[in-house]
Coordinates of C-alpha atoms in Angstrom, one line a residue:
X1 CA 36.7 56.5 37.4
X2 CA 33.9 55.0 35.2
X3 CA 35.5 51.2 35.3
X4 CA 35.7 51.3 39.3
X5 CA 32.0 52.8 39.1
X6 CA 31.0 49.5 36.7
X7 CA 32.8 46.8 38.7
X8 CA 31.2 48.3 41.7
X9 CA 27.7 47.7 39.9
X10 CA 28.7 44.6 39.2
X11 CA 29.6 43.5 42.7
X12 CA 26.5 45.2 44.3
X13 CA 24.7 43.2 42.1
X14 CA 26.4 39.9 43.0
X15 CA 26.2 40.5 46.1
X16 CA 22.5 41.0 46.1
X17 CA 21.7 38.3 44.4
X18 CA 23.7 36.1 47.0
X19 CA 21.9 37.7 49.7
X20 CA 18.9 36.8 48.9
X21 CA 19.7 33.2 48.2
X22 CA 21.5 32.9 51.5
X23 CA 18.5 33.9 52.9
X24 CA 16.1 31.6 50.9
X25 CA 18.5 28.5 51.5
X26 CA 18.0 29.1 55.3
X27 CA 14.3 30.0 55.2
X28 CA 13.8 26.5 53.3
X29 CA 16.1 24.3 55.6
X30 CA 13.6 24.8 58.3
X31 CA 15.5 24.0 62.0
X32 CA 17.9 21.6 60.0
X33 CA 20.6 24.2 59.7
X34 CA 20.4 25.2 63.4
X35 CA 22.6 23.2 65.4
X36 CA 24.8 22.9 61.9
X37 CA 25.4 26.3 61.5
X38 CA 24.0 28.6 64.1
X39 CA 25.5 31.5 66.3
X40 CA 25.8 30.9 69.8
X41 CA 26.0 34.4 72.2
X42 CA 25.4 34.9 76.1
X43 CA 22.1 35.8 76.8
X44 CA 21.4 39.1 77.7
X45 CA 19.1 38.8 80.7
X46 CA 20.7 35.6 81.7
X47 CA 24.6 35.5 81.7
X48 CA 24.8 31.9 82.7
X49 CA 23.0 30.8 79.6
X50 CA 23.3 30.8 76.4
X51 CA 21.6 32.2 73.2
X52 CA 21.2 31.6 69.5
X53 CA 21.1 33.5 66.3
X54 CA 20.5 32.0 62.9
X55 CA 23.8 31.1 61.1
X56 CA 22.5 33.0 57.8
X57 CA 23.2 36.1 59.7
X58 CA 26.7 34.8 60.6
X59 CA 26.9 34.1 56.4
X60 CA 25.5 37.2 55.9
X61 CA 28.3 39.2 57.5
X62 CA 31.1 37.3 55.7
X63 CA 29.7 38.0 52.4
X64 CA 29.1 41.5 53.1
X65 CA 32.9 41.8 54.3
X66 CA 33.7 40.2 51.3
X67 CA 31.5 42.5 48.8
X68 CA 33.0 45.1 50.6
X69 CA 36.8 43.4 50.2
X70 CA 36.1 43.0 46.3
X71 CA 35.5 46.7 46.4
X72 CA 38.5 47.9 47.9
X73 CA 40.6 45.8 45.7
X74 CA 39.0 47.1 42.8
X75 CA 39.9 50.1 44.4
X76 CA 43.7 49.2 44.0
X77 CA 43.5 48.0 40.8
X78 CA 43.2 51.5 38.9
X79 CA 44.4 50.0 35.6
X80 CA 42.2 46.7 35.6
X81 CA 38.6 46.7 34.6
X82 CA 36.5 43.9 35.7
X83 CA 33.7 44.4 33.6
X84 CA 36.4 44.5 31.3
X85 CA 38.2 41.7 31.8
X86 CA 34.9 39.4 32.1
X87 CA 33.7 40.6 28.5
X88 CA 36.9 39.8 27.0
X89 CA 36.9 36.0 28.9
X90 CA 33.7 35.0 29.1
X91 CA 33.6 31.6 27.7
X92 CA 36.0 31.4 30.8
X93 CA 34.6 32.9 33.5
X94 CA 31.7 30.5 32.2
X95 CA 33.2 27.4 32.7
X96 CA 34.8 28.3 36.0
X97 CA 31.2 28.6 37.2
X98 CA 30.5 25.7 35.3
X99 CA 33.2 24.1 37.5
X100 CA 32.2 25.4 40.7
X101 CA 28.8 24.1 40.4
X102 CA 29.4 21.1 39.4
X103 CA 32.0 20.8 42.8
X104 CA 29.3 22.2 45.0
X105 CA 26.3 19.8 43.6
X106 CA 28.5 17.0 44.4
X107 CA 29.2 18.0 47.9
X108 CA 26.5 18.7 48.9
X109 CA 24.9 15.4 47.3
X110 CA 27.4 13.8 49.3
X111 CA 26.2 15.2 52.6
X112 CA 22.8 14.7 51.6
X113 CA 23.7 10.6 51.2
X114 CA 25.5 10.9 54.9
X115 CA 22.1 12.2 56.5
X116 CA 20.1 9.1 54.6
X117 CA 23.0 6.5 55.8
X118 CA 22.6 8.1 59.7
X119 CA 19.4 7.2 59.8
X120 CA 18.0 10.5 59.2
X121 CA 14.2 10.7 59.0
X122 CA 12.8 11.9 55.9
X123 CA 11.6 14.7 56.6
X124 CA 15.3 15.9 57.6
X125 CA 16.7 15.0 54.3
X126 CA 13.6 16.5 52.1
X127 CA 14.6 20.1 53.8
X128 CA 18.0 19.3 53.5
X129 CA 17.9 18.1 50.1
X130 CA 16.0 21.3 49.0
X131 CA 17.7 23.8 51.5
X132 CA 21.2 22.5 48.9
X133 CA 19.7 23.4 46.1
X134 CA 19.1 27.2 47.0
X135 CA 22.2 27.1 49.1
X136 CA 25.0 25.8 46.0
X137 CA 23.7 28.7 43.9
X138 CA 24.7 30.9 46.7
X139 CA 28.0 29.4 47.1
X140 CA 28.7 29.6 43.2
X141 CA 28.0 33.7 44.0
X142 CA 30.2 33.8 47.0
X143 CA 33.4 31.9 44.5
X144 CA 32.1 34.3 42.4
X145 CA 32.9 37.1 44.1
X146 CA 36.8 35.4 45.2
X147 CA 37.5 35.2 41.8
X148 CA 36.7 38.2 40.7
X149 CA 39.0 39.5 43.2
X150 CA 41.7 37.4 42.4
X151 CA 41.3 38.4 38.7
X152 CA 41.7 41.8 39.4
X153 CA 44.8 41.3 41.2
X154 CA 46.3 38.9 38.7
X155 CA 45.2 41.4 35.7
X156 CA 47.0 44.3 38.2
X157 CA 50.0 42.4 38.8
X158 CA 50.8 41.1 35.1
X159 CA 50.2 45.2 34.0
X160 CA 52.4 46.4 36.4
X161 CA 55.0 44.1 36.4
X162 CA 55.0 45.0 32.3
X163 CA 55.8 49.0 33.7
X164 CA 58.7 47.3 35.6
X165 CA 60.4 45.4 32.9
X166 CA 59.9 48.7 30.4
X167 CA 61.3 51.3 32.8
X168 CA 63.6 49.0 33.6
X169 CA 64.9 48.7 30.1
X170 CA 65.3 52.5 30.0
X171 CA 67.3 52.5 33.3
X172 CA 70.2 50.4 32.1
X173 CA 70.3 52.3 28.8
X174 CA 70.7 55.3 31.0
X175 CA 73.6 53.3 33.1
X176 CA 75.0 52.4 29.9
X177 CA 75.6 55.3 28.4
X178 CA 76.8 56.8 31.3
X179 CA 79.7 54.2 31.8
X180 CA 80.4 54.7 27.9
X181 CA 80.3 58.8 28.5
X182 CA 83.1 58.1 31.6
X183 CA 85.3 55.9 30.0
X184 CA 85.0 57.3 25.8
X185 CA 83.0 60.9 26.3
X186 CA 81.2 61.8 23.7
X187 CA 84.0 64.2 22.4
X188 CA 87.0 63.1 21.4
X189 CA 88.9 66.1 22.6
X190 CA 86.6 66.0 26.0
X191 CA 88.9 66.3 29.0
X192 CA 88.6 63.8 32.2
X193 CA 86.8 66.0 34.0
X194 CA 84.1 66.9 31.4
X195 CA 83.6 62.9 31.0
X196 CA 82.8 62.0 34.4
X197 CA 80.9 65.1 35.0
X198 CA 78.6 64.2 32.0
X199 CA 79.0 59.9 33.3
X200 CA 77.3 61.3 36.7
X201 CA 75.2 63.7 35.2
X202 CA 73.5 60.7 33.8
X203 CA 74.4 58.4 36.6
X204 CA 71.7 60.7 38.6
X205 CA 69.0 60.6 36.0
X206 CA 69.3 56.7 36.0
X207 CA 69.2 57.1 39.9
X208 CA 65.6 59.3 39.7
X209 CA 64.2 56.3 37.2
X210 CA 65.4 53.7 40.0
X211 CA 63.0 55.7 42.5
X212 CA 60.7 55.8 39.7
X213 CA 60.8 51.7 39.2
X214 CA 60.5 51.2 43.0
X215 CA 57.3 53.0 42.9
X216 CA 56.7 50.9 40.4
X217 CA 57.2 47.8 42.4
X218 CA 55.0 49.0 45.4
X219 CA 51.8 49.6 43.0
X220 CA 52.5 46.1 42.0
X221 CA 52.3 44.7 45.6
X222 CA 50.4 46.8 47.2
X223 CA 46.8 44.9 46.2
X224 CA 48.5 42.2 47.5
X225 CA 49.6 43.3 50.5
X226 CA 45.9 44.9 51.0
X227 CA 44.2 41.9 50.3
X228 CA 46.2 39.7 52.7
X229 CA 45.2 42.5 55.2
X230 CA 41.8 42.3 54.6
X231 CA 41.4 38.0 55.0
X232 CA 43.6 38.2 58.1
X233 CA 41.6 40.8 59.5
X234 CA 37.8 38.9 58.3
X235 CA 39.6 36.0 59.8
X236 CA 40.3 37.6 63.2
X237 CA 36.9 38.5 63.2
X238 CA 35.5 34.8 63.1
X239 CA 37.4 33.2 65.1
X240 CA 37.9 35.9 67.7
X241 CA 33.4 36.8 67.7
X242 CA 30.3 34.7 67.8
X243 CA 30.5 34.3 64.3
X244 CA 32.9 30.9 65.1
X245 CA 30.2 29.0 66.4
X246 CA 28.5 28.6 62.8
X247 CA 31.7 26.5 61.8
X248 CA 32.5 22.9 61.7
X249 CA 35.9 21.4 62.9
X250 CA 37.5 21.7 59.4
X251 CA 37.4 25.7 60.2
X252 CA 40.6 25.9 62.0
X253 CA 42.4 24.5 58.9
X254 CA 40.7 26.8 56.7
X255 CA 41.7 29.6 58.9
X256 CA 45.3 28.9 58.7
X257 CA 44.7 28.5 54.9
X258 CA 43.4 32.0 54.7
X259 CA 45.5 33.5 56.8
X260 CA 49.1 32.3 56.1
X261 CA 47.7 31.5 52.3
X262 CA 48.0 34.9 51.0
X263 CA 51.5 35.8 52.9
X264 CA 52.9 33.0 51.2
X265 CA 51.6 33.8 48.0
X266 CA 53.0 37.4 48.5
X267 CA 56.2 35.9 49.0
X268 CA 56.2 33.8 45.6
X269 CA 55.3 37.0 43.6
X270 CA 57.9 38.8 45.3
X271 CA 60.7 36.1 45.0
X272 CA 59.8 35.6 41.3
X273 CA 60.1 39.4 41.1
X274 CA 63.1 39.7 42.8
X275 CA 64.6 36.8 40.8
X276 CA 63.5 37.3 37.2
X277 CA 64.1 41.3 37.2
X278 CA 64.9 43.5 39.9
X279 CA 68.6 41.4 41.1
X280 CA 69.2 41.8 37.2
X281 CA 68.4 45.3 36.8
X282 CA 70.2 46.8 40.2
X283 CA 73.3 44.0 39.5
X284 CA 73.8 45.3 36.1
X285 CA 73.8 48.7 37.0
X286 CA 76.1 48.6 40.1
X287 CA 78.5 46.9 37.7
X288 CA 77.9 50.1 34.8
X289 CA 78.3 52.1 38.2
X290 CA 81.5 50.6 39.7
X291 CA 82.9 50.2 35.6
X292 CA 83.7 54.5 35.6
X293 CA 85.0 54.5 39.2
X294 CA 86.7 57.9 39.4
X295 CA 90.7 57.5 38.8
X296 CA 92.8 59.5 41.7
X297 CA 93.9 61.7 39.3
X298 CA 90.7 63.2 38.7
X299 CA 91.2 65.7 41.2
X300 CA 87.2 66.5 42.2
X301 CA 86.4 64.8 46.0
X302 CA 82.6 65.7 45.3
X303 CA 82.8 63.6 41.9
X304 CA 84.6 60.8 44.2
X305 CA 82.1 61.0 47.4
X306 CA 79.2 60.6 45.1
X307 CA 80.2 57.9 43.4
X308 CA 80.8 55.9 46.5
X309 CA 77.7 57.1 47.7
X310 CA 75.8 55.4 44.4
X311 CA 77.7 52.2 44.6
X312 CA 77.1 51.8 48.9
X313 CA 73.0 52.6 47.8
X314 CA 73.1 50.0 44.9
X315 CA 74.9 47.4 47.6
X316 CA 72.5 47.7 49.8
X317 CA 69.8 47.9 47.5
X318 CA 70.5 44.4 45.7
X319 CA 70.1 42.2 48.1
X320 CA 66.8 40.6 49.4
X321 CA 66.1 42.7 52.7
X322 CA 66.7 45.6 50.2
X323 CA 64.0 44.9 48.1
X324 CA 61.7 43.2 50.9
X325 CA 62.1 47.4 52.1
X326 CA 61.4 48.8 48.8
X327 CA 58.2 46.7 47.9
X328 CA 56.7 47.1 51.4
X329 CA 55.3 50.9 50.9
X330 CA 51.7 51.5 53.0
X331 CA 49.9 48.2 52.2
X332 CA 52.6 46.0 53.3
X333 CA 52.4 47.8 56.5
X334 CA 49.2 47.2 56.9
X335 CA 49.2 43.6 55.9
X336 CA 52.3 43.4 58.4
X337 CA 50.6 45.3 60.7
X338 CA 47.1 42.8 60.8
X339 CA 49.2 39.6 61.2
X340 CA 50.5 41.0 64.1
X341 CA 47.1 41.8 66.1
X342 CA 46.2 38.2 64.7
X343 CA 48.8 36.7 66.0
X344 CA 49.0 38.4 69.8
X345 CA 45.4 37.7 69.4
X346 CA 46.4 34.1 69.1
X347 CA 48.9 33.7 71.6
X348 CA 45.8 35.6 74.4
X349 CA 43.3 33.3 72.9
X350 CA 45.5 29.8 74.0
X351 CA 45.5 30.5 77.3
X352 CA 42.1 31.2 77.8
X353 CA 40.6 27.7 79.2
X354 CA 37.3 26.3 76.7
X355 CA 33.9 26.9 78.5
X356 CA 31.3 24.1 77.2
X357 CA 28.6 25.8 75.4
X358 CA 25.4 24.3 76.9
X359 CA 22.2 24.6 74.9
X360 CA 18.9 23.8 75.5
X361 CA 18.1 20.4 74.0
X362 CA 14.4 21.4 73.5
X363 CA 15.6 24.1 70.6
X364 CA 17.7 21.9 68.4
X365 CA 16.0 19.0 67.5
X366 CA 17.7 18.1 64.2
X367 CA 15.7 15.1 63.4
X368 CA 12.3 17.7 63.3
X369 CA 13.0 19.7 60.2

């Protein structure tokens, strides 16, 4: 696959990049960032106590996870190039990071003006002031790298939903003709018999292109599904490791944005799905179906049993549990599947009493730089 071999370039070299400015924004804040951002774990030789790792480490695993994230979407995404895709918008992927920097700048001028209002001394500001300006470079790489991911699935979803509408197209034709083979035949000396043979004939080729579209509609999800799996499970792994400690207080509501964000996202897609194309496509063809109902006199049970057999799969089919079953497939298993450990996770988690974290004052002097 040479495009998921050139997006993978791509993101290695993103991710690189970011890396290393991670690294420098850190390396230039001095002990500023410490008791902002750092990791707190038991000491090993002392239980009681407590121990600290630098929060860029912390950063560093998140943007590895979400590297590694970018890749398996790509992954997903067989008919989507994002080299591609950023050659043919790049005035717009330009002024998206246009955007983004301009954001970052003025948040982080804004926490710069907080520290010089508190009274910080100026040393403090100087390394904060130049630990931001490495730092918002690395944050337009880690956006980057989001957006690139939720171009690829955008790109993914608009091609396959295309598929959906064009093999859906052929599957009423299919119904259609069948219903006008029952009730006309294609003959006009064709006997009763020979007429719904050939209606049914067709009736299960139109059947085979329904399995056909529902395939359809679970490579359209599944990217979805996989990437809500993959931000509930990075999101299980901050807040259930050290790696929590290196967050402010807003971090719970970003959590719940990340984890419940995507789910209900899904669930947009698949209700605009579900209203816009796949309850017309089953409704009209359970109405071709029931249209060339077998008469009594037909005489053939196995013509009959069939037939109700179609139009009991198309009644179940139509309705929204019906097509919550169709478009689940593997990856809404495993998105399924993650919110599940997430949430008994959550429900262990809250009754678990808070210990106080207790750090050595002598470590953390924020006012040193």
């Amino acid at each position: 696959m040479p495009s998921l071999a050139a997006d993978a370039l791509l993101i290695g070299v993103v991710y690189a990049i970011a890396l290393a400015l991670l690294r420098a924004s850190y390396q230039r804040s001095g002990r500023v960032w410490v008791l902002r951002h750092c990791i707190v774990v038991p000491n090993a030789r002392r239980p009681s106590q407590r121990a600290w790792v630098e929060g860029w480490i912390g950063e560093a695993v998140i943007l590895t996870l979400a590297a590694a994230a970018s890749l398996i979407i790509a992954y997903f995404t067989p008919d989507i190039s994002l080299v591609g895709l950023l050659t043919r918008w790049w005035w717009q992927a330009l002024l998206a990071t246009l955007i983004v920097v301009a954001v970052v700048q003025i948040y982080s001028t804004t926490v710069i003006r907080a520290a010089v209002l508190e009274g910080r001394k100026a040393v403090y500001c100087k390394r904060l002031r130049a630990a931001y300006a490495t730092y918002n470079f690395y944050s337009v790489c880690l956006f980057g790298v989001g957006a690139m991911v939720l171009l690829m699935l955008a790109a993914q979803y608009l091609s396959d939903a295309a598929a959906f509408r064009a093999e859906a197209r052929v599957i009423s034709d299919v119904f259609d003709l069948a219903r006008m083979a029952a009730l006309s035949g294609t003959e006009p000396d064709a006997s009763l018999q020979g007429r719904y043979v050939e209606a049914m004939t067709l009736a299960e080729t139109g059947f085979g292109r329904i399995a056909l579209a529902a395939k359809l509609l679970q490579s359209q999800f599944n990217p979805l599904f996989v990437f809500a799996g993959l931000l509930i499970g990075i999101n299980m792994l901050i807040n259930f490791t050290p790696l929590k400690h290196m967050f402010m207080g807003e971090a719970v509501l970003m959590t719940a944005i990340f984890t419940y964000g995507p789910l209900a996202i899904i669930g947009l897609f698949a209700l605009a799905v579900y209203m816009g194309s796949y309850e017309t496509l089953m409704e009209g063809v359970l109405a071709n179906v029931r249209a060339f109902t077998p008469p009594p006199g037909l005489g053939d049970w196995e013509i009959a049993q069939r037939h109700s057999e179609m139009v009991a799969e198309l009644a179940n089919s139509i309705n929204l549990f019906g097509f919550v079953r169709m478009i689940a497939g593997e990856g809404g298993g495993f998105a399924i599947l993650a919110w599940g450990v997430q949430f008994a996770l959550d429900k262990i988690s809250d009754k678990k009493e808070a210990v106080p974290v207790r750090l050595p004052n002598a470590r953390f002097r924020p006012n040193a730089g």
